[in-house]
């Protein structure tokens, strides 16, 4: 069974998010998914362009926020402008997927949808499409909700995990398992134990479900969200005005915590393709470069630099004798941080915000 | 005896030099002496402004090059514009002092002059003036040439040394000695041995002599230079045209090597004041900050940075968790280099020049 020639498979690309960890390249009006981290192309463009032929552009829905909506439309002009749904404010992934689901339900009630983030790097597009097709087929054949389970490569404490349960069958050449349980972002020792058992997968944030199944699950597990979305999509109001009026009051919760962890059944399709969420500057280096190599972007000159991330979006960056450091230069701000401290960029951005430096945020 | 109320003491401030070691802050049209390294003021302005009341501004002569002459006049407007002498090309310190000497000899043949670089940091202005007065008094009373001898604080291999000989008397409260010998930039082991004896001083590059004595010494020891200067100052030619015609052919040699090492007698006034030649980015840190402290200039935000030089001349510089590193950001170029590699900035500048990047040089 394949979805490539069926009109009912839609993709929802979640393209909200601020991406402060990529400051100073990321800004309020240019978050991570618009940065040229996919071989010079933006993560968003790469995410959208790897969907066809499984999902043609006219069945791609992008959910984003008002600050970047215009930039998003310019970045992926192949996607019809009316398919770009604009949240007045971000309310996490449950509201995001709910928004797209309610929108789709009123147009294509029989649709199956895959939901995926706009800011992941997946070099093997064909393998991703095969996995999404398998997940969508599972959602259609078995009901419930489906997640892709990524093979963990390190005891990561920044991701949620799923324990892979009973093998219930196959779809599109990939095995399908029941999810035994969800594990929220663990502590390091717990992550190490899970990695050692071999029974756990990273919860990818890539899902499949029928419109009916996810709408039903949201009504059951997040009734406040469902009520808010019902108000927004009431037939006699203007959608934009209704969004501004009611979206900010939607509950702020992730789809994983708010729906997936409570839904039943939940299926997992374990996948093996290379994947990176490019969560930080060193993550970018790992995703695109070999150990010890420099990752450079833009105008960079270096003498004896190693293992460093050297990025310019304007001024010439000249690095001499540096190791394992991140340098990111833009016209109005320059970041220098050793790789091991890169997660503190968030703290720095908070400090700039507190100091009223919106001019560089 | 004091010179503060005598009209015959002049100062020659040597303000040529390219200063590539301070790239990207230093540029062809903004060398080190124009950089704001003297507590936010330029080294040049600080050098000139510490001369009065010993030498009033109208008796300060500045020798500089064509690329920066306008900037120099703007930087020290107190000095009469006609006192800014412009070399068509740099020909080292013997030609520089010779130029000023020939210029002065035709206007104030009885003058005593002190010559000093524009790019040194001397926090104690009064102590410097006292030493210059003592050196000038010695030059007038004893003839010959006089150098200030700085107490060496480390076995520096980048400076010349003088061996302090016989104590011949005092001037203005400071002792005056004969110079036993000059030692050119030594190797480290030789520098360590000199430091251990206590008998050596750094040759400061700050001198005093009568116009007659230095003109005579140049005629005797650098006859080619004297002949070239005679041509330039021949009474019936236009000075600017003569400079362009003859200055480039003057011998390129330092005053130390070309004149001081061969002159007799040579006197040294040992001085004790704090001094720095600010020869490199780490040198700047040592000159203005304590060990382990950060030196910051311009718009800089840091989290847990230590022992670093963080300088902005435009973009916000944000540094997190860095140690012993130099970050210098300008509108069009950013340098990042560990302090221990700072001398390689010269190499980097050479590489940019070879690559035709004059836009950032």
XYZ file of C-alpha atoms in Angstrom:
722
model
C 0.000 0.000 0.000
C 1.361 3.403 -0.922
C 0.185 6.952 -0.465
C 2.236 8.503 -3.210
C -0.690 8.539 -5.627
C -3.518 9.093 -3.169
C -4.950 12.553 -2.693
C -5.629 12.067 1.011
C -2.086 12.264 2.488
C -1.199 15.703 3.799
C 1.907 16.955 5.564
C 1.908 19.489 8.360
C 5.272 21.197 8.730
C 5.684 22.821 12.136
C 7.675 25.991 11.530
C 7.145 28.105 14.633
C 9.892 28.366 17.216
C 12.386 31.062 18.069
C 15.737 29.287 17.940
C 17.595 31.520 20.359
C 20.346 28.916 20.607
C 21.521 30.020 17.180
C 21.898 33.647 18.110
C 23.257 35.887 16.613
C 22.418 34.227 13.288
C 18.896 33.448 14.474
C 16.737 36.452 15.277
C 13.093 37.008 16.132
C 12.338 37.390 12.421
C 14.757 34.687 11.255
C 14.494 31.597 13.436
C 16.526 28.423 13.080
C 14.325 26.866 10.370
C 15.151 29.773 8.041
C 18.912 29.476 8.537
C 20.982 28.009 5.690
C 22.028 24.884 7.568
C 20.954 22.346 4.947
C 23.920 22.587 2.601
C 23.385 26.299 2.053
C 19.579 25.949 1.864
C 17.298 26.629 4.803
C 16.182 23.764 7.007
C 12.580 24.710 6.164
C 13.120 24.552 2.410
C 14.922 21.233 2.777
C 12.115 19.895 5.003
C 9.424 20.842 2.500
C 11.320 19.806 -0.613
C 11.948 16.296 0.581
C 8.206 15.574 0.837
C 7.300 15.146 -2.868
C 6.511 12.865 -4.548
C 4.984 11.321 -1.399
C 3.232 14.577 -0.529
C 2.983 17.125 -3.348
C 3.520 20.785 -2.451
C -0.191 21.632 -2.735
C -0.892 19.233 0.146
C 1.779 20.666 2.405
C 0.508 22.835 5.272
C 2.997 25.000 7.130
C 2.167 26.338 10.569
C 4.238 29.313 11.566
C 4.019 32.616 13.426
C 3.224 36.140 12.310
C 6.796 37.423 12.637
C 8.130 35.007 10.026
C 5.090 34.151 7.872
C 6.180 36.367 4.965
C 9.704 34.989 5.068
C 8.299 31.440 5.120
C 6.156 32.073 2.054
C 9.146 33.499 0.204
C 11.334 30.600 1.255
C 8.998 27.863 -0.077
C 7.019 29.514 -2.884
C 5.989 26.054 -4.141
C 3.605 25.744 -1.203
C 0.311 27.594 -1.852
C 0.256 30.775 0.234
C -3.129 29.847 1.743
C -1.556 26.648 3.119
C 0.701 28.720 5.366
C -1.237 28.916 8.641
C -0.225 31.751 10.922
C -0.399 31.475 14.707
C -0.782 34.906 16.336
C 1.433 33.541 19.138
C 3.168 30.209 19.601
C 1.309 27.730 21.857
C 3.556 24.645 21.498
C 2.981 21.619 19.300
C -0.433 20.412 20.506
C -2.054 23.707 19.498
C 0.021 23.804 16.302
C -1.090 20.338 15.176
C -4.608 21.048 16.438
C -4.758 24.228 14.338
C -3.738 22.314 11.205
C -6.089 19.440 12.040
C -9.173 21.658 12.494
C -8.244 23.529 9.314
C -7.892 20.267 7.357
C -10.973 18.626 8.893
C -13.163 21.361 7.403
C -11.656 20.866 3.928
C -10.541 17.250 3.696
C -12.176 15.314 6.495
C -10.916 11.969 5.202
C -7.255 13.021 5.106
C -4.351 11.255 6.714
C -1.636 13.597 7.876
C 1.993 13.406 8.791
C 3.301 16.138 11.078
C 6.969 16.988 11.205
C 9.218 19.804 12.413
C 10.725 22.263 9.933
C 14.117 22.330 11.598
C 15.465 18.794 11.328
C 18.238 17.623 9.027
C 17.458 14.336 7.263
C 19.969 13.748 4.476
C 18.248 10.611 3.120
C 14.996 12.001 1.745
C 13.838 8.727 0.207
C 14.241 6.878 3.511
C 12.247 9.592 5.274
C 9.434 9.415 2.714
C 9.348 5.626 3.048
C 9.036 5.943 6.833
C 6.333 8.617 6.595
C 4.413 6.451 4.132
C 4.647 3.489 6.518
C 3.482 5.626 9.441
C 0.579 7.036 7.414
C -0.446 3.553 6.252
C -0.363 2.389 9.862
C -2.486 5.350 10.966
C -5.058 4.559 8.291
C -5.086 0.791 8.800
C -4.878 0.598 12.590
C -6.267 3.912 13.830
C -4.728 5.711 16.773
C -1.549 7.768 16.540
C 1.858 6.833 15.139
C 5.328 8.165 15.884
C 8.650 7.566 14.148
C 11.246 6.198 16.553
C 14.849 7.234 15.891
C 17.749 4.988 16.892
C 19.489 6.806 19.773
C 23.190 7.403 19.133
C 24.057 8.922 22.512
C 22.484 9.213 25.997
C 20.809 12.467 25.041
C 18.981 14.202 27.891
C 17.311 16.758 25.670
C 14.908 14.362 23.921
C 11.938 12.217 24.960
C 12.138 8.459 24.453
C 9.649 5.695 23.599
C 9.980 2.127 24.747
C 9.361 -0.125 21.740
C 6.779 -2.790 22.624
C 5.111 -5.705 20.827
C 5.783 -6.105 17.088
C 2.304 -5.970 15.573
C 3.080 -6.171 11.877
C 4.712 -4.313 9.019
C 3.849 -1.397 6.759
C 5.608 -0.363 3.594
C 8.526 -2.650 4.392
C 9.048 -1.285 7.920
C 8.091 -2.953 11.208
C 5.298 -1.513 13.323
C 5.348 -1.828 17.117
C 3.059 -0.847 19.922
C 4.584 1.879 22.146
C 5.099 0.309 25.599
C 5.568 3.709 27.249
C 6.800 7.256 26.768
C 9.730 8.599 28.783
C 10.105 12.364 29.129
C 13.509 14.029 28.822
C 15.549 11.817 31.182
C 18.477 12.426 33.474
C 21.835 11.253 32.169
C 21.945 8.027 34.173
C 18.445 7.058 33.035
C 19.348 7.912 29.437
C 22.432 5.708 29.676
C 20.386 2.787 31.034
C 17.811 3.149 28.229
C 20.557 3.279 25.618
C 22.084 0.095 27.060
C 18.834 -1.932 26.857
C 18.426 -1.324 23.109
C 14.639 -1.221 23.637
C 14.246 2.549 23.486
C 13.999 5.002 20.642
C 14.119 8.784 20.529
C 10.649 10.214 20.085
C 11.246 12.005 16.800
C 8.521 14.619 16.834
C 7.397 13.158 13.508
C 3.887 11.724 13.695
C 1.085 10.298 11.561
C -2.643 10.067 12.185
C -5.937 10.413 10.431
C -7.638 13.753 10.879
C -10.418 11.950 12.719
C -8.013 10.146 15.075
C -6.042 13.222 16.107
C -9.140 15.397 16.400
C -10.720 12.696 18.562
C -7.613 12.366 20.711
C -7.421 16.131 21.234
C -11.116 16.275 22.178
C -10.565 13.468 24.685
C -7.230 14.481 26.223
C -7.124 18.253 25.721
C -10.780 19.367 25.810
C -9.805 23.016 26.443
C -7.718 23.014 23.289
C -10.554 21.434 21.332
C -13.043 24.001 22.660
C -10.738 26.840 21.706
C -10.211 25.468 18.225
C -13.982 24.970 17.828
C -14.486 28.662 18.640
C -11.780 29.713 16.201
C -13.253 27.603 13.407
C -16.931 28.426 14.104
C -18.375 28.857 10.619
C -19.668 32.414 11.001
C -16.493 34.199 12.112
C -13.517 35.528 10.233
C -10.610 33.126 10.807
C -7.911 35.778 11.279
C -9.989 37.727 13.810
C -10.930 34.536 15.636
C -7.275 33.478 15.843
C -6.266 36.791 17.384
C -9.185 36.584 19.817
C -8.829 32.978 20.958
C -5.440 31.529 20.027
C -3.519 33.175 22.875
C -5.834 31.430 25.381
C -5.137 27.932 24.045
C -3.338 25.646 26.513
C 0.424 25.587 26.017
C 1.479 21.958 25.911
C 3.426 19.711 23.585
C 1.653 17.140 21.447
C 3.765 14.439 23.107
C 2.787 15.275 26.642
C -0.746 16.461 25.946
C -1.876 13.767 23.534
C 0.597 11.062 22.532
C 1.424 9.935 26.077
C -2.269 9.522 26.874
C -3.553 8.144 23.568
C -4.228 4.472 22.971
C -3.240 2.818 20.775
C 0.080 4.485 19.951
C 2.292 2.864 17.359
C 5.960 3.382 16.674
C 7.751 2.789 13.391
C 11.440 2.384 14.217
C 13.581 4.072 11.563
C 17.279 3.888 10.811
C 17.996 6.953 8.666
C 20.538 9.610 9.638
C 18.909 12.467 11.462
C 19.855 15.569 13.401
C 17.751 18.149 15.119
C 20.638 20.643 14.861
C 19.855 21.776 18.369
C 22.912 23.958 18.921
C 26.052 25.253 17.220
C 28.069 22.135 18.109
C 25.076 20.047 16.953
C 25.366 21.735 13.586
C 29.052 20.826 13.440
C 28.260 17.199 14.263
C 25.483 17.117 11.708
C 27.499 18.447 8.793
C 31.190 17.905 9.585
C 33.588 15.215 10.723
C 35.229 15.169 14.162
C 37.981 17.798 14.411
C 37.040 19.430 11.131
C 35.987 23.034 10.926
C 32.515 23.929 9.807
C 32.563 27.221 7.933
C 29.831 29.257 6.348
C 30.232 32.620 4.635
C 33.420 34.670 4.467
C 35.923 32.927 6.728
C 39.726 32.860 6.745
C 41.495 30.594 9.201
C 45.055 29.652 10.106
C 45.457 26.387 12.030
C 41.900 26.294 13.332
C 40.424 22.958 14.270
C 37.117 21.489 15.366
C 35.528 24.921 15.181
C 32.324 26.410 13.839
C 33.177 29.616 11.961
C 30.243 31.445 10.465
C 29.909 34.835 8.874
C 26.783 36.572 7.751
C 28.568 39.776 6.902
C 32.022 40.695 8.231
C 35.090 38.666 7.331
C 35.796 36.184 10.134
C 39.511 35.580 10.658
C 40.464 32.866 13.136
C 44.020 31.941 14.065
C 45.018 28.951 16.186
C 41.575 28.353 17.656
C 40.223 24.941 18.652
C 36.728 23.705 19.448
C 35.245 27.165 19.398
C 32.153 28.705 17.867
C 32.440 32.112 16.175
C 29.366 33.587 14.550
C 29.560 37.087 13.121
C 26.752 39.195 11.758
C 26.619 42.867 10.857
C 25.557 43.909 14.349
C 26.598 41.113 16.691
C 29.422 38.634 17.129
C 29.309 35.515 19.298
C 32.389 33.713 20.566
C 31.897 30.640 22.735
C 33.765 27.376 23.245
C 31.701 24.438 21.946
C 31.373 23.012 25.449
C 29.565 26.186 26.587
C 27.333 26.559 23.550
C 24.141 25.745 25.440
C 24.742 28.949 27.425
C 23.921 31.056 24.383
C 20.303 30.848 25.559
C 21.360 32.429 28.846
C 23.190 35.141 26.963
C 20.113 35.902 24.879
C 18.026 36.139 28.056
C 20.529 38.605 29.409
C 20.371 40.725 26.265
C 16.579 40.646 26.409
C 16.636 41.746 30.051
C 18.985 44.566 29.075
C 16.525 45.756 26.443
C 18.808 44.899 23.530
C 15.953 44.017 21.175
C 17.966 45.666 18.418
C 20.179 42.584 18.276
C 17.556 39.921 19.099
C 68.095 73.721 35.516
C 64.702 73.382 33.900
C 63.434 73.615 30.358
C 59.818 74.272 31.166
C 60.201 78.002 30.650
C 62.819 77.971 27.910
C 61.770 78.450 24.305
C 64.444 76.175 22.947
C 63.097 72.720 23.904
C 61.183 70.987 21.127
C 59.594 67.541 20.966
C 59.546 65.336 17.882
C 56.778 62.758 18.040
C 57.372 59.855 15.648
C 53.968 58.847 14.346
C 54.624 56.745 11.241
C 54.201 52.984 11.321
C 51.544 50.613 10.058
C 50.640 48.524 13.108
C 49.379 45.420 11.350
C 49.590 43.525 14.628
C 46.435 45.328 15.705
C 44.383 44.254 12.721
C 41.411 44.429 12.293
C 41.255 47.567 14.431
C 44.378 48.967 12.803
C 44.130 49.646 9.095
C 46.307 51.317 6.505
C 44.612 54.624 7.300
C 44.327 54.052 11.049
C 47.564 52.681 12.512
C 48.182 51.750 16.111
C 48.991 55.281 17.322
C 45.469 56.382 16.365
C 43.755 53.542 18.236
C 41.977 54.400 21.508
C 44.314 52.405 23.719
C 45.093 55.207 26.197
C 41.996 54.988 28.364
C 39.694 55.606 25.424
C 41.976 58.258 23.874
C 44.442 57.523 21.107
C 48.039 56.713 21.958
C 49.055 59.690 19.800
C 46.810 62.152 21.628
C 48.032 60.836 24.967
C 51.660 61.077 23.819
C 51.252 64.693 22.736
C 49.133 65.804 25.644
C 51.587 64.637 28.248
C 54.293 66.973 26.911
C 53.063 70.341 28.247
C 53.995 72.231 30.270
C 57.528 70.956 29.565
C 57.000 71.332 25.807
C 54.048 73.488 24.767
C 51.966 72.300 21.797
C 53.418 74.931 19.459
C 56.855 73.358 19.880
C 55.678 69.825 19.180
C 56.609 68.436 15.757
C 54.860 65.276 14.552
C 56.380 63.199 11.775
C 53.882 60.938 10.058
C 52.975 59.537 6.638
C 50.640 60.762 3.902
C 47.970 58.099 4.513
C 47.297 59.285 8.056
C 48.407 62.938 8.078
C 44.856 64.302 7.981
C 43.740 61.959 10.747
C 46.761 62.994 12.828
C 45.950 66.706 12.456
C 42.350 66.034 13.508
C 43.467 63.913 16.447
C 45.755 66.577 17.960
C 44.360 69.924 16.803
C 46.397 71.691 19.500
C 49.564 71.103 17.468
C 49.932 73.683 14.664
C 49.128 72.017 11.340
C 52.444 73.172 9.837
C 54.271 71.233 12.594
C 52.934 67.964 11.186
C 55.685 66.788 8.835
C 54.595 64.271 6.231
C 56.911 61.578 4.902
C 55.909 60.446 1.400
C 56.998 56.942 2.471
C 58.308 55.589 5.775
C 62.142 55.269 5.959
C 62.578 54.174 9.610
C 63.565 56.339 12.560
C 66.928 57.754 11.396
C 65.268 59.437 8.398
C 62.290 60.436 10.557
C 64.455 62.189 13.170
C 66.713 63.552 10.425
C 63.694 65.086 8.660
C 62.592 66.834 11.859
C 66.149 67.892 12.663
C 66.811 69.484 9.261
C 63.384 71.179 9.445
C 64.133 72.555 12.941
C 67.736 73.508 12.174
C 66.500 75.958 9.524
C 64.039 77.568 11.943
C 65.509 77.177 15.444
C 69.160 76.234 15.101
C 69.796 76.513 18.837
C 67.027 74.155 19.826
C 67.313 71.092 22.005
C 64.939 68.331 21.004
C 63.500 65.236 22.559
C 62.302 62.546 20.169
C 59.736 59.959 21.209
C 57.381 57.438 19.612
C 53.656 58.187 19.362
C 52.575 54.672 20.316
C 53.836 54.148 23.842
C 51.749 54.094 26.992
C 53.250 56.074 29.886
C 50.662 56.501 32.633
C 52.855 58.783 34.768
C 53.098 61.932 32.658
C 54.950 63.982 35.259
C 57.651 61.329 35.639
C 58.070 61.221 31.872
C 58.383 65.006 31.645
C 60.944 64.977 34.442
C 62.989 62.356 32.589
C 62.748 64.220 29.286
C 63.850 67.424 31.007
C 66.813 65.622 32.537
C 67.772 64.117 29.173
C 67.461 67.501 27.448
C 69.540 69.192 30.133
C 72.183 66.510 29.705
C 72.175 66.956 25.935
C 72.659 70.693 26.354
C 75.266 70.488 29.105
C 77.327 67.544 27.906
C 76.762 67.385 24.142
C 76.388 64.091 22.342
C 73.190 62.055 22.340
C 71.039 60.881 25.255
C 68.649 57.960 25.587
C 66.189 57.084 28.330
C 66.832 53.607 29.736
C 63.785 51.681 30.931
C 64.064 49.103 33.690
C 63.510 45.707 31.999
C 60.675 43.719 33.586
C 61.089 40.537 31.504
C 63.702 39.001 29.194
C 62.137 40.658 26.163
C 63.682 39.672 22.835
C 61.846 42.319 20.861
C 63.744 45.332 22.248
C 67.318 46.615 22.116
C 69.258 47.039 25.385
C 71.898 49.450 26.677
C 74.542 48.555 29.220
C 74.630 51.303 31.837
C 78.232 52.466 32.372
C 79.970 55.050 34.538
C 77.822 57.429 36.592
C 78.886 60.854 35.392
C 76.545 63.106 37.312
C 72.928 64.066 37.740
C 70.407 66.199 35.885
C 67.029 67.364 37.118
C 67.206 64.922 40.032
C 67.986 61.874 37.870
C 71.355 60.136 37.467
C 73.210 60.340 34.178
C 75.457 57.495 33.006
C 77.681 56.854 30.055
C 76.343 54.076 27.805
C 78.897 51.246 27.971
C 77.446 49.528 24.882
C 74.307 48.930 22.878
C 72.902 45.403 22.457
C 70.554 44.726 19.541
C 67.418 42.606 19.986
C 68.907 39.604 21.816
C 68.094 35.911 21.896
C 66.195 34.720 24.937
C 69.209 33.299 26.775
C 71.183 36.515 26.265
C 68.180 38.564 27.402
C 67.904 36.443 30.545
C 71.598 36.917 31.326
C 71.325 40.700 30.875
C 68.256 40.820 33.091
C 70.131 38.883 35.804
C 73.107 41.302 35.899
C 70.928 44.328 36.653
C 73.304 46.449 34.537
C 71.141 46.632 31.422
C 68.227 48.807 30.445
C 65.776 48.640 27.578
C 66.640 51.202 24.948
C 63.407 53.191 25.068
C 63.359 54.826 21.674
C 63.112 58.144 23.557
C 66.106 60.390 22.924
C 67.401 63.896 23.517
C 70.031 65.917 21.653
C 70.730 69.399 20.470
C 69.889 70.036 16.843
C 73.585 70.595 16.223
C 74.620 67.319 17.893
C 72.149 65.083 16.038
C 72.759 66.833 12.722
C 76.475 66.371 13.235
C 76.082 62.727 14.185
C 73.942 62.039 11.114
C 76.478 63.778 8.837
C 79.258 61.672 10.356
C 77.575 58.258 10.588
C 74.912 58.408 7.854
C 76.363 60.693 5.186
C 73.899 59.405 2.555
C 70.999 60.390 4.749
C 72.516 63.801 5.378
C 73.092 64.347 1.649
C 69.502 63.398 0.871
C 68.162 65.731 3.557
C 70.387 68.539 2.267
C 68.848 68.104 -1.186
C 65.338 68.106 0.229
C 65.956 71.264 2.231
C 67.916 73.127 -0.432
C 66.602 76.674 -0.158
C 65.353 77.088 -3.718
C 63.046 74.072 -4.021
C 59.504 73.436 -2.903
C 59.641 71.194 0.179
C 56.711 68.945 -0.789
C 58.065 68.332 -4.289
C 61.567 67.729 -2.935
C 60.247 65.222 -0.422
C 58.463 63.230 -3.119
C 61.571 63.348 -5.292
C 64.212 62.426 -2.731
C 62.678 60.941 0.423
C 62.115 57.472 -1.058
C 65.857 57.208 -1.764
C 66.912 57.917 1.842
C 68.625 54.972 3.571
C 66.258 52.841 5.617
C 67.817 52.389 9.040
C 66.834 52.934 12.636
C 68.262 55.834 14.628
C 69.628 53.307 17.144
C 71.576 51.283 14.651
C 72.496 54.086 12.277
C 73.487 56.767 14.780
C 73.188 55.995 18.504
C 75.351 52.852 18.430
C 78.142 54.733 16.663
C 77.922 58.103 18.389
C 80.243 59.173 21.181
C 79.521 60.251 23.806
C 76.152 58.588 24.419
C 74.448 59.123 27.738
C 71.668 57.173 29.372
C 69.215 58.451 31.965
C 67.807 55.398 33.746
C 64.105 55.887 34.468
C 61.678 53.993 36.656
C 58.229 54.955 35.429
C 55.676 52.435 34.164
C 55.829 52.028 30.425
C 54.445 49.833 27.690
C 54.987 49.825 23.972
C 51.648 48.013 23.502
C 53.241 45.828 20.882
C 50.416 43.328 20.451
C 46.905 42.503 21.642
C 48.197 40.626 24.718
C 50.622 43.519 25.294
C 47.634 45.823 25.462
C 46.025 43.560 28.054
C 49.202 43.597 30.148
C 49.512 47.344 29.822
C 46.010 48.201 30.966
C 44.666 45.195 32.915
C 45.641 42.885 35.743
C 46.506 39.219 35.210
C 43.364 37.174 34.483
C 41.187 40.239 34.050
C 39.394 40.980 30.830
C 40.225 44.056 28.832
C 37.155 45.351 27.061
C 36.619 48.272 24.732
C 33.371 49.231 23.021
C 30.133 47.278 23.132
C 30.972 43.996 24.840
C 28.848 41.538 26.821
C 30.529 38.595 28.486
C 29.547 35.645 30.654
C 32.368 33.997 32.606
C 35.133 35.270 30.349
C 38.619 35.594 31.792
C 42.005 36.942 30.814
C 40.634 37.978 27.463
C 40.834 41.033 25.223
C 37.332 41.808 23.928
C 37.084 44.792 21.643
C 34.307 46.125 19.498
C 34.420 48.949 17.021
C 30.898 48.362 15.796
C 29.017 45.098 16.309
C 28.096 43.891 19.781
C 30.700 41.364 20.930
C 29.221 38.598 23.072
C 31.661 36.161 24.657
C 30.686 33.206 26.815
C 33.087 31.001 28.770
C 36.203 32.120 26.905
C 39.683 32.312 28.447
C 42.907 33.991 27.304
C 41.510 34.874 23.934
C 41.518 37.991 21.775
C 38.314 38.981 19.992
C 38.303 42.161 17.933
C 35.231 43.025 15.911
C 34.808 45.816 13.406
C 32.074 46.473 10.880
C 33.773 44.455 8.168
C 36.171 42.076 9.913
C 36.346 39.998 13.079
C 39.513 38.507 14.554
C 39.540 35.602 16.997
C 42.902 34.366 18.255
C 44.194 32.863 21.497
C 46.577 35.282 23.233
C 49.469 32.859 22.781
C 49.052 33.054 18.978
C 48.553 36.816 18.774
C 51.870 37.434 17.022
C 50.478 35.420 14.082
C 48.059 38.241 13.267
C 50.873 39.661 11.118
C 50.918 36.415 9.148
C 47.167 36.605 8.734
C 47.398 40.174 7.435
C 50.071 39.069 4.941
C 47.749 36.344 3.747
C 44.879 38.778 3.298
C 47.186 41.108 1.381
C 48.313 38.257 -0.868
C 44.650 37.404 -1.447
C 43.961 40.965 -2.585
C 41.723 41.747 0.382
C 42.733 45.417 0.544
C 39.109 46.166 1.383
C 39.739 44.948 4.929
C 43.365 46.092 5.310
